[in-house]
Tab-separated table of C-alpha atoms and ligand atoms in Angstrom:
chain	number	residue	atom	x	y	z
A	16	MET	CA	215.622	-17.380	-116.518
A	17	TYR	CA	212.104	-18.367	-115.599
A	18	LEU	CA	210.578	-16.775	-118.646
A	19	ARG	CA	210.561	-17.892	-122.187
A	20	LYS	CA	211.586	-15.011	-124.379
A	21	THR	CA	208.786	-14.011	-126.618
A	22	ILE	CA	210.333	-11.419	-128.770
A	23	LEU	CA	208.276	-11.003	-131.861
A	24	ALA	CA	209.815	-8.093	-133.644
A	25	THR	CA	207.257	-6.228	-135.655
A	26	GLY	CA	209.883	-4.897	-138.004
A	27	VAL	CA	207.575	-2.054	-138.831
A	28	ALA	CA	208.375	1.519	-137.939
A	29	LEU	CA	205.235	3.490	-137.317
A	30	SER	CA	205.085	7.219	-137.072
A	31	ALA	CA	201.359	7.525	-136.479
A	32	LEU	CA	198.504	5.279	-135.582
A	33	ALA	CA	196.706	5.588	-138.852
A	34	THR	CA	199.586	4.484	-141.047
A	35	ALA	CA	198.833	2.527	-144.151
A	36	SER	CA	200.128	-0.735	-142.643
A	37	PHE	CA	197.276	-0.828	-140.152
A	38	ALA	CA	194.645	0.891	-142.228
A	39	HIS	CA	192.487	-2.221	-142.263
A	40	ALA	CA	193.331	-3.641	-138.875
A	41	GLU	CA	190.717	-3.218	-136.147
A	42	PRO	CA	192.720	-2.064	-133.139
A	43	THR	CA	192.301	-4.816	-130.563
A	44	ALA	CA	193.724	-5.049	-127.083
A	45	GLU	CA	193.454	-7.695	-124.450
A	46	VAL	CA	193.975	-5.774	-121.237
A	47	LEU	CA	195.162	-7.626	-118.135
A	48	HIS	CA	194.479	-5.629	-114.969
A	49	TRP	CA	193.408	-6.008	-111.361
A	50	TRP	CA	190.896	-3.198	-111.135
A	51	THR	CA	187.814	-5.008	-109.903
A	52	SER	CA	186.558	-3.060	-106.856
A	53	GLY	CA	183.714	-0.533	-107.220
A	54	GLY	CA	185.896	2.549	-107.762
A	55	GLU	CA	188.506	0.688	-109.792
A	56	ALA	CA	185.902	-0.841	-112.111
A	57	LYS	CA	184.410	2.589	-112.822
A	58	ALA	CA	187.839	3.972	-113.650
A	59	VAL	CA	188.842	1.157	-115.988
A	60	ALA	CA	185.427	1.341	-117.681
A	61	ALA	CA	186.285	4.916	-118.641
A	62	LEU	CA	189.382	3.673	-120.441
A	63	LYS	CA	187.428	0.944	-122.201
A	64	GLU	CA	184.811	3.457	-123.337
A	65	ASP	CA	187.418	5.809	-124.747
A	66	PHE	CA	189.134	2.959	-126.512
A	67	GLU	CA	185.911	1.680	-128.035
A	68	ALA	CA	184.852	5.188	-129.043
A	69	LYS	CA	188.039	5.357	-131.118
A	70	GLY	CA	187.137	2.108	-132.876
A	71	GLY	CA	189.081	-0.230	-130.624
A	72	LYS	CA	188.024	-3.724	-129.575
A	73	TRP	CA	188.661	-4.233	-125.864
A	74	VAL	CA	189.142	-7.746	-124.522
A	75	ASP	CA	188.849	-7.531	-120.759
A	76	SER	CA	191.078	-9.769	-118.598
A	77	PRO	CA	190.547	-8.752	-114.984
A	78	VAL	CA	192.291	-10.729	-112.242
A	79	ALA	CA	190.838	-9.844	-108.842
A	80	GLY	CA	193.214	-9.268	-105.943
A	81	GLY	CA	194.404	-6.010	-104.395
A	82	ALA	CA	197.839	-4.712	-105.367
A	83	GLY	CA	197.995	-7.170	-108.256
A	84	ASP	CA	199.748	-10.172	-106.725
A	85	ALA	CA	197.304	-12.581	-108.373
A	86	ALA	CA	197.454	-10.682	-111.676
A	87	MET	CA	201.241	-10.976	-111.746
A	88	THR	CA	201.017	-14.751	-111.243
A	89	VAL	CA	198.617	-15.019	-114.187
A	90	LEU	CA	200.899	-12.816	-116.272
A	91	ARG	CA	203.904	-15.067	-115.659
A	92	SER	CA	202.073	-18.178	-116.703
A	93	ARG	CA	200.587	-16.475	-119.782
A	94	VAL	CA	204.014	-15.334	-120.963
A	95	LEU	CA	205.559	-18.719	-120.183
A	96	SER	CA	202.993	-20.411	-122.365
A	97	GLY	CA	203.702	-17.984	-125.201
A	98	ASP	CA	200.343	-16.207	-124.861
A	99	ALA	CA	201.153	-12.748	-123.515
A	100	PRO	CA	198.232	-10.303	-123.207
A	101	ALA	CA	198.723	-7.180	-125.347
A	102	ALA	CA	198.473	-4.645	-122.515
A	103	VAL	CA	199.282	-5.318	-118.894
A	104	GLN	CA	198.912	-3.247	-115.753
A	105	LEU	CA	202.499	-3.261	-114.567
A	106	LYS	CA	204.624	-0.881	-112.578
A	107	GLY	CA	207.929	0.198	-111.138
A	108	PRO	CA	210.961	-2.070	-111.396
A	109	ALA	CA	208.770	-4.918	-112.716
A	110	ILE	CA	208.670	-2.973	-115.987
A	111	GLN	CA	212.457	-3.127	-116.153
A	112	GLU	CA	212.442	-6.832	-115.287
A	113	TRP	CA	210.055	-7.701	-118.128
A	114	ALA	CA	211.931	-5.433	-120.519
A	115	GLU	CA	215.160	-7.230	-119.648
A	116	GLU	CA	213.434	-10.451	-120.653
A	117	GLY	CA	212.758	-8.932	-124.062
A	118	ALA	CA	209.027	-9.238	-123.464
A	119	LEU	CA	207.996	-5.604	-124.021
A	120	ALA	CA	207.222	-3.728	-127.223
A	121	ASP	CA	208.698	-0.276	-127.647
A	122	LEU	CA	206.355	2.655	-127.946
A	123	ASN	CA	208.810	5.252	-129.210
A	124	ASP	CA	206.810	6.099	-132.317
A	125	VAL	CA	203.693	6.974	-130.294
A	126	ALA	CA	205.888	8.769	-127.743
A	127	ALA	CA	207.409	10.959	-130.438
A	128	ALA	CA	204.071	11.698	-132.104
A	129	GLU	CA	202.493	12.593	-128.752
A	130	ASN	CA	205.461	14.472	-127.236
A	131	TRP	CA	205.658	12.302	-124.160
A	132	ASP	CA	209.078	13.657	-123.277
A	133	ASP	CA	207.426	17.044	-122.707
A	134	VAL	CA	204.286	15.942	-120.888
A	135	ILE	CA	205.449	13.116	-118.621
A	136	PRO	CA	207.467	14.201	-115.556
A	137	PRO	CA	211.113	13.093	-115.898
A	138	ALA	CA	211.025	10.930	-112.738
A	139	ILE	CA	208.106	8.985	-114.195
A	140	GLN	CA	209.718	8.790	-117.647
A	141	ASP	CA	212.606	6.921	-116.037
A	142	VAL	CA	210.208	4.238	-114.810
A	143	MET	CA	208.476	3.968	-118.202
A	144	LYS	CA	211.672	3.676	-120.255
A	145	TYR	CA	214.039	0.794	-120.683
A	146	GLU	CA	217.452	1.687	-122.075
A	147	GLY	CA	216.002	4.946	-123.377
A	148	ASP	CA	212.963	3.383	-125.097
A	149	TYR	CA	209.400	3.851	-123.877
A	150	VAL	CA	208.000	0.443	-122.963
A	151	ALA	CA	205.135	1.541	-120.691
A	152	VAL	CA	202.703	4.411	-120.183
A	153	PRO	CA	201.742	6.034	-116.854
A	154	VAL	CA	198.107	6.333	-115.853
A	155	ASN	CA	198.248	8.199	-112.572
A	156	ILE	CA	199.988	9.113	-109.369
A	157	HIS	CA	198.507	7.423	-106.340
A	158	ARG	CA	199.621	8.507	-102.893
A	159	VAL	CA	199.926	5.633	-100.431
A	160	ASP	CA	200.345	7.419	-97.083
A	161	TRP	CA	196.773	8.410	-96.321
A	162	ILE	CA	194.328	7.973	-93.447
A	163	TRP	CA	190.625	7.749	-94.391
A	164	ALA	CA	188.356	8.508	-91.487
A	165	ASN	CA	184.704	8.503	-90.523
A	166	PRO	CA	183.986	11.961	-89.011
A	167	THR	CA	180.893	10.804	-87.132
A	168	LEU	CA	182.850	8.140	-85.262
A	169	LEU	CA	185.713	10.535	-84.523
A	170	ALA	CA	183.206	13.045	-83.148
A	171	LYS	CA	181.927	10.419	-80.710
A	172	VAL	CA	185.225	10.693	-78.861
A	173	GLY	CA	185.519	14.441	-79.321
A	174	ALA	CA	187.903	14.459	-82.303
A	175	ASP	CA	187.232	16.692	-85.285
A	176	SER	CA	190.286	15.856	-87.357
A	177	VAL	CA	192.713	13.101	-88.241
A	178	PRO	CA	195.798	12.758	-85.978
A	179	THR	CA	199.006	14.416	-87.118
A	180	THR	CA	201.505	12.428	-85.042
A	181	TRP	CA	201.685	8.711	-84.333
A	182	ASP	CA	201.323	9.424	-80.594
A	183	GLU	CA	198.095	11.274	-81.323
A	184	PHE	CA	197.040	8.408	-83.539
A	185	ASN	CA	197.522	5.946	-80.677
A	186	ALA	CA	195.792	8.219	-78.173
A	187	LEU	CA	192.782	8.603	-80.461
A	188	ALA	CA	192.695	4.869	-81.219
A	189	ASP	CA	192.746	4.111	-77.478
A	190	LYS	CA	189.810	6.462	-76.928
A	191	LEU	CA	187.851	4.944	-79.795
A	192	GLN	CA	188.500	1.471	-78.505
A	193	ALA	CA	187.389	2.447	-75.014
A	194	ALA	CA	184.170	3.747	-76.580
A	195	GLY	CA	183.565	0.378	-78.264
A	196	ILE	CA	184.551	1.574	-81.751
A	197	THR	CA	187.006	-0.403	-83.915
A	198	PRO	CA	189.789	2.153	-84.448
A	199	VAL	CA	191.378	0.692	-87.589
A	200	ALA	CA	189.728	-1.037	-90.548
A	201	HIS	CA	192.245	-3.441	-91.964
A	202	GLY	CA	192.442	-6.438	-94.217
A	203	GLY	CA	195.035	-9.004	-93.179
A	204	GLN	CA	196.773	-9.555	-96.509
A	205	PRO	CA	200.536	-9.175	-96.790
A	206	TRP	CA	200.390	-6.155	-99.111
A	207	GLN	CA	197.959	-4.375	-96.784
A	208	ASP	CA	200.213	-5.030	-93.775
A	209	ALA	CA	203.099	-3.683	-95.854
A	210	THR	CA	201.094	-0.602	-96.816
A	211	ILE	CA	200.679	0.327	-93.149
A	212	PHE	CA	204.273	-0.619	-92.367
A	213	GLU	CA	205.793	1.720	-94.933
A	214	THR	CA	203.739	4.665	-93.728
A	215	VAL	CA	205.031	4.008	-90.207
A	216	VAL	CA	208.629	3.769	-91.501
A	217	LEU	CA	208.140	7.129	-93.209
A	218	GLY	CA	206.475	8.686	-90.189
A	219	LEU	CA	208.728	7.504	-87.398
A	220	GLY	CA	211.980	7.488	-89.349
A	221	GLY	CA	211.452	10.422	-91.710
A	222	PRO	CA	212.031	10.493	-95.481
A	223	GLU	CA	215.783	9.975	-95.277
A	224	PHE	CA	215.358	6.892	-93.120
A	225	TYR	CA	212.695	5.547	-95.475
A	226	GLN	CA	215.063	5.962	-98.414
A	227	GLU	CA	217.885	4.210	-96.564
A	228	ALA	CA	215.797	1.369	-95.196
A	229	LEU	CA	213.274	0.568	-97.904
A	230	VAL	CA	214.920	1.813	-101.086
A	231	ASP	CA	218.675	1.486	-100.500
A	232	LEU	CA	218.283	-1.482	-98.100
A	233	ASP	CA	220.995	-0.053	-95.914
A	234	ASP	CA	222.025	-2.466	-93.194
A	235	ASP	CA	222.340	0.141	-90.445
A	236	ALA	CA	218.899	1.525	-91.151
A	237	LEU	CA	217.291	-1.903	-91.224
A	238	ASN	CA	219.083	-2.927	-88.057
A	239	SER	CA	218.237	0.161	-86.026
A	240	ASP	CA	216.326	1.298	-82.969
A	241	THR	CA	214.108	3.281	-85.311
A	242	MET	CA	213.133	0.079	-87.101
A	243	LYS	CA	212.437	-1.470	-83.722
A	244	ALA	CA	210.142	1.441	-82.912
A	245	VAL	CA	208.397	0.873	-86.258
A	246	PHE	CA	207.620	-2.716	-85.287
A	247	ASP	CA	206.450	-1.519	-81.846
A	248	GLN	CA	203.989	0.787	-83.603
A	249	MET	CA	202.877	-2.063	-85.894
A	250	ARG	CA	202.155	-4.126	-82.781
A	251	LYS	CA	200.023	-1.271	-81.439
A	252	ILE	CA	198.093	-1.046	-84.719
A	253	ARG	CA	197.551	-4.806	-84.617
A	254	GLY	CA	195.737	-4.175	-81.347
A	255	TYR	CA	193.414	-1.663	-83.033
A	256	VAL	CA	191.951	-3.944	-85.721
A	257	ASP	CA	188.860	-6.104	-85.318
A	258	ALA	CA	188.919	-9.889	-84.890
A	259	ASP	CA	187.733	-10.594	-88.444
A	260	PHE	CA	190.587	-8.827	-90.211
A	261	PRO	CA	192.453	-11.865	-91.653
A	262	GLY	CA	192.130	-12.122	-95.421
A	263	ARG	CA	189.697	-9.205	-95.727
A	264	ASP	CA	189.902	-7.330	-99.043
A	265	TRP	CA	190.989	-3.710	-98.815
A	266	ASN	CA	187.746	-2.356	-100.286
A	267	LEU	CA	185.736	-4.168	-97.610
A	268	ALA	CA	187.905	-2.446	-95.024
A	269	THR	CA	187.112	0.859	-96.747
A	270	ALA	CA	183.428	-0.043	-96.570
A	271	MET	CA	183.775	-0.473	-92.787
A	272	VAL	CA	184.851	3.156	-92.495
A	273	MET	CA	182.095	4.207	-94.858
A	274	ASN	CA	179.414	2.313	-92.930
A	275	GLY	CA	180.526	3.366	-89.481
A	276	ASP	CA	181.964	-0.042	-88.506
A	277	ALA	CA	185.473	1.318	-88.010
A	278	ALA	CA	186.918	4.792	-87.605
A	279	MET	CA	190.031	4.898	-89.833
A	280	GLN	CA	191.808	3.058	-92.615
A	281	ILE	CA	195.432	3.514	-93.635
A	282	MET	CA	195.390	2.997	-97.385
A	283	GLY	CA	196.383	4.584	-100.672
A	284	ASP	CA	193.961	6.922	-102.404
A	285	TRP	CA	192.350	4.149	-104.445
A	286	ALA	CA	190.260	4.016	-101.222
A	287	LYS	CA	188.890	7.421	-102.181
A	288	GLY	CA	187.676	5.841	-105.422
A	289	GLU	CA	185.506	3.552	-103.276
A	290	PHE	CA	184.019	6.417	-101.254
A	291	LEU	CA	183.295	8.369	-104.440
A	292	ALA	CA	181.794	5.376	-106.227
A	293	ALA	CA	179.412	5.049	-103.266
A	294	GLY	CA	178.402	8.701	-103.635
A	295	LYS	CA	180.256	9.886	-100.512
A	296	VAL	CA	181.515	13.435	-100.271
A	297	PRO	CA	185.053	14.235	-99.054
A	298	GLY	CA	185.203	16.546	-96.048
A	299	LYS	CA	181.618	15.664	-95.159
A	300	ASP	CA	181.052	11.911	-95.267
A	301	PHE	CA	184.725	11.041	-94.956
A	302	LEU	CA	187.987	12.764	-94.100
A	303	CYS	CA	191.332	12.344	-95.824
A	304	ALA	CA	194.673	13.274	-94.295
A	305	PRO	CA	198.225	12.067	-94.813
A	306	THR	CA	199.585	9.604	-92.273
A	307	PRO	CA	201.860	11.471	-89.848
A	308	SER	CA	205.205	12.379	-91.444
A	309	GLU	CA	207.429	15.380	-92.072
A	310	ASN	CA	206.991	16.286	-95.733
A	311	GLY	CA	206.820	12.689	-96.869
A	312	TYR	CA	204.877	11.408	-99.887
A	313	LEU	CA	204.882	7.768	-100.936
A	314	PHE	CA	203.990	7.541	-104.603
A	315	ASN	CA	202.631	4.669	-106.598
A	316	THR	CA	202.206	5.152	-110.336
A	317	ASP	CA	199.991	2.713	-112.189
A	318	SER	CA	201.061	2.052	-115.729
A	319	PHE	CA	200.495	-0.243	-118.661
A	320	ALA	CA	203.228	-2.084	-120.496
A	321	MET	CA	202.649	-3.439	-123.969
A	322	PHE	CA	203.878	-6.986	-124.419
A	323	ASN	CA	205.245	-8.323	-127.683
A	324	VAL	CA	202.353	-9.746	-129.638
A	325	SER	CA	201.858	-10.494	-133.316
A	326	GLY	CA	199.074	-9.296	-135.584
A	327	ASP	CA	198.467	-5.849	-137.023
A	328	ASP	CA	195.198	-5.547	-135.119
A	329	LYS	CA	196.891	-6.128	-131.774
A	330	ILE	CA	199.795	-3.836	-132.492
A	331	ALA	CA	197.389	-1.111	-133.642
A	332	GLY	CA	195.414	-1.724	-130.415
A	333	GLN	CA	198.499	-1.269	-128.251
A	334	LYS	CA	199.384	1.987	-129.934
A	335	LEU	CA	195.868	3.352	-129.703
A	336	LEU	CA	195.670	2.429	-126.025
A	337	ALA	CA	199.045	3.992	-125.252
A	338	GLU	CA	198.074	7.204	-127.023
A	339	LEU	CA	194.763	7.412	-125.172
A	340	ILE	CA	196.251	6.731	-121.756
A	341	VAL	CA	198.698	9.600	-121.871
A	342	GLY	CA	196.070	11.926	-123.388
A	343	GLU	CA	194.988	14.905	-121.305
A	344	LYS	CA	191.262	14.143	-121.380
A	345	PHE	CA	191.710	10.550	-120.301
A	346	GLN	CA	194.085	11.490	-117.489
A	347	GLU	CA	191.427	13.791	-116.099
A	348	THR	CA	188.446	11.440	-116.478
A	349	PHE	CA	190.228	8.369	-115.181
A	350	ASN	CA	191.852	9.985	-112.171
A	351	LEU	CA	188.636	11.711	-111.078
A	352	LEU	CA	187.202	8.206	-110.684
A	353	LYS	CA	190.279	6.368	-109.442
A	354	GLY	CA	191.188	8.610	-106.517
A	355	SER	CA	194.625	9.412	-107.898
A	356	ILE	CA	195.978	12.505	-109.657
A	357	PRO	CA	197.157	12.751	-113.264
A	358	ALA	CA	200.632	11.563	-114.160
A	359	ARG	CA	200.633	13.942	-117.123
A	360	LEU	CA	201.868	17.471	-116.526
A	361	GLY	CA	199.497	20.372	-116.991
A	362	VAL	CA	196.142	18.597	-116.594
A	363	PRO	CA	193.759	21.124	-114.969
A	364	MET	CA	192.917	20.240	-111.363
A	365	ASP	CA	189.761	22.370	-111.048
A	366	LYS	CA	187.386	19.387	-111.200
A	367	PHE	CA	189.341	17.473	-108.541
A	368	ASP	CA	188.346	17.399	-104.863
A	369	ASP	CA	190.313	18.700	-101.896
A	370	CYS	CA	192.003	15.348	-101.214
A	371	ALA	CA	193.405	15.308	-104.759
A	372	LYS	CA	194.396	18.974	-104.530
A	373	LYS	CA	196.214	18.252	-101.287
A	374	SER	CA	197.942	15.319	-102.939
A	375	GLU	CA	199.168	17.566	-105.743
A	376	ALA	CA	200.318	20.322	-103.388
A	377	ASP	CA	202.056	17.886	-101.024
A	378	LEU	CA	203.725	16.155	-103.953
A	379	LYS	CA	205.389	19.439	-104.851
A	380	SER	CA	206.475	20.261	-101.326
A	381	ALA	CA	207.697	16.716	-100.745
A	382	GLN	CA	209.731	16.917	-103.932
A	383	ASP	CA	211.319	20.148	-102.725
A	384	ALA	CA	212.060	18.627	-99.322
A	385	GLY	CA	213.416	15.343	-100.683
A	386	GLY	CA	210.421	13.435	-99.322
A	387	PHE	CA	208.903	12.224	-102.610
A	388	LEU	CA	209.565	8.502	-102.319
A	389	PRO	CA	208.573	5.313	-104.121
A	390	SER	CA	206.220	2.914	-102.361
A	391	MET	CA	207.874	-0.346	-101.356
A	392	ALA	CA	204.554	-2.070	-100.684
A	393	HIS	CA	203.254	-1.219	-104.158
A	394	GLY	CA	206.205	-2.337	-106.189
A	395	MET	CA	207.715	1.071	-106.934
A	396	ALA	CA	210.904	0.893	-104.867
A	397	LEU	CA	212.378	-2.572	-105.202
A	398	ARG	CA	212.389	-5.617	-107.403
A	399	GLY	CA	209.895	-8.269	-106.387
A	400	HIS	CA	212.230	-10.683	-104.615
A	401	LEU	CA	213.532	-7.874	-102.385
A	402	SER	CA	210.198	-6.343	-101.460
A	403	GLY	CA	208.857	-9.884	-101.005
A	404	ALA	CA	211.532	-10.591	-98.401
A	405	ILE	CA	210.537	-7.483	-96.420
A	406	VAL	CA	206.799	-8.041	-96.728
A	407	ASP	CA	207.118	-11.624	-95.452
A	408	VAL	CA	208.736	-10.422	-92.232
A	409	VAL	CA	206.233	-7.612	-91.773
A	410	THR	CA	203.337	-10.032	-92.132
A	411	ALA	CA	204.908	-12.697	-89.942
A	412	HIS	CA	205.367	-10.081	-87.204
A	413	PHE	CA	201.859	-8.646	-87.593
A	414	ASN	CA	200.248	-12.053	-87.312
A	415	SER	CA	202.163	-13.429	-84.344
A	416	ASP	CA	203.517	-12.319	-81.012
A	417	MET	CA	207.020	-11.875	-82.430
A	418	THR	CA	208.976	-9.212	-80.560
A	419	SER	CA	210.266	-6.130	-82.345
A	420	ASP	CA	213.855	-7.261	-81.683
A	421	GLU	CA	213.148	-10.553	-83.376
A	422	ALA	CA	211.398	-8.818	-86.299
A	423	VAL	CA	214.392	-6.542	-86.848
A	424	SER	CA	216.873	-9.395	-86.882
A	425	ARG	CA	214.648	-11.406	-89.235
A	426	LEU	CA	214.338	-8.376	-91.489
A	427	VAL	CA	218.088	-7.901	-91.689
A	428	GLU	CA	218.590	-11.590	-92.405
A	429	ALA	CA	215.842	-11.805	-95.034
A	430	VAL	CA	217.106	-8.760	-96.922
A	431	GLU	CA	220.666	-10.072	-96.770
A	432	LEU	CA	219.597	-13.398	-98.264
A	433	ALA	CA	217.462	-11.781	-100.952
A	434	LYS	CA	220.321	-9.480	-102.010
A	435	ASP	CA	222.595	-12.459	-102.773
B	15	BGC	C1	197.342	-0.110	-107.408
B	15	BGC	C2	195.999	0.565	-107.445
B	15	BGC	C3	194.949	-0.402	-106.937
B	15	BGC	C4	195.361	-0.950	-105.576
B	15	BGC	C5	194.377	-1.945	-105.002
B	15	BGC	C6	197.620	-0.658	-106.041
B	15	BGC	O1	198.861	-1.327	-106.022
B	15	BGC	O2	198.357	0.783	-107.764
B	15	BGC	O3	195.677	0.988	-108.731
B	15	BGC	O4	193.706	0.235	-106.908
B	15	BGC	O5	196.606	-1.573	-105.674
B	15	BGC	O6	194.198	-3.002	-105.861
């Protein structure tokens, strides 16, 4: 085990936040997160404000870096040195991994007091619980499979909407390129390559294929002509990005679409948070549409896990934060800024824009059609060593002249090795 176990049992059963044990403790929480872009910072500031308004002391520990790779490295070293932050942005199977290490505090008392079993959708409860105990709280539901487009640039080549098939996507991109417009804004970082890749897997293979290939890691699906076609499409997309793409942060790619330097970005709806933070209006200044697929929806739920810490003030801080996060008001305020939709059931959607309303409607239809699927690129589908094996191949292919045949055989091999 690469982690030192830091189980510090509180030994105190709490039924409400204001119990006598913590009456004098100032709720304090060090919050480790990676929300540092314009839209993200606005959203996390809303949480901080709520927390402080309830008497909490917020200790901010941001670690810049899209999708949280850098934050997870910091987390590992903090826990190893016996200095875990109280609250950590953590998601998907990583929650289970840390819980298995005995690193997470259980939140059952807050869950019972706040009726989480009734207000959190069962599929999300499963991610937040370890062996039946709540160890994390969900903030939102982000959708990953989106295209963000600049309508003025599309209009220059006679398009008034976002393509609905990958063939149309390529045809439009070719036209844009011929007109001297960069078709795709992209940042060459492994997680961004993987974000595009999984939308292509979903689109070309369909939801069932996505499930087999990127969730079940089925050999036949990985080693298939469909997967070859996915890499062919990735090669095409590689041809649609500008020369300066390597290493670019995702929000700078979003800014290219915003500023008319590129026509489209394939990115989760945290990109919408950037447009909104810059005062842009959906449907007018920018367009949102799902990447081409048949009833697919790749979800990515941000959440916070509370790590075992000692001190009444910190434990009170964790409980206050957990209660706030699942609260109806917070779920509305935060998600209006973040670009996502609430993870809590029953939050009114009337203040949300059309992109968010579409996300909610598509989520329901995808669920009915079996197309509601966890994002591999954003740590919802697989444990880190497995998704890491896939992402490495995707990036190696994107950044070289590797053939699709070669990429498929490397993918099969890498997954095989990682499974052992
Ligand atoms: C997170 C989002 C975040 C994005 C870019 C995703 O994995 O779920 O909350 O905005 O990465 O950092």
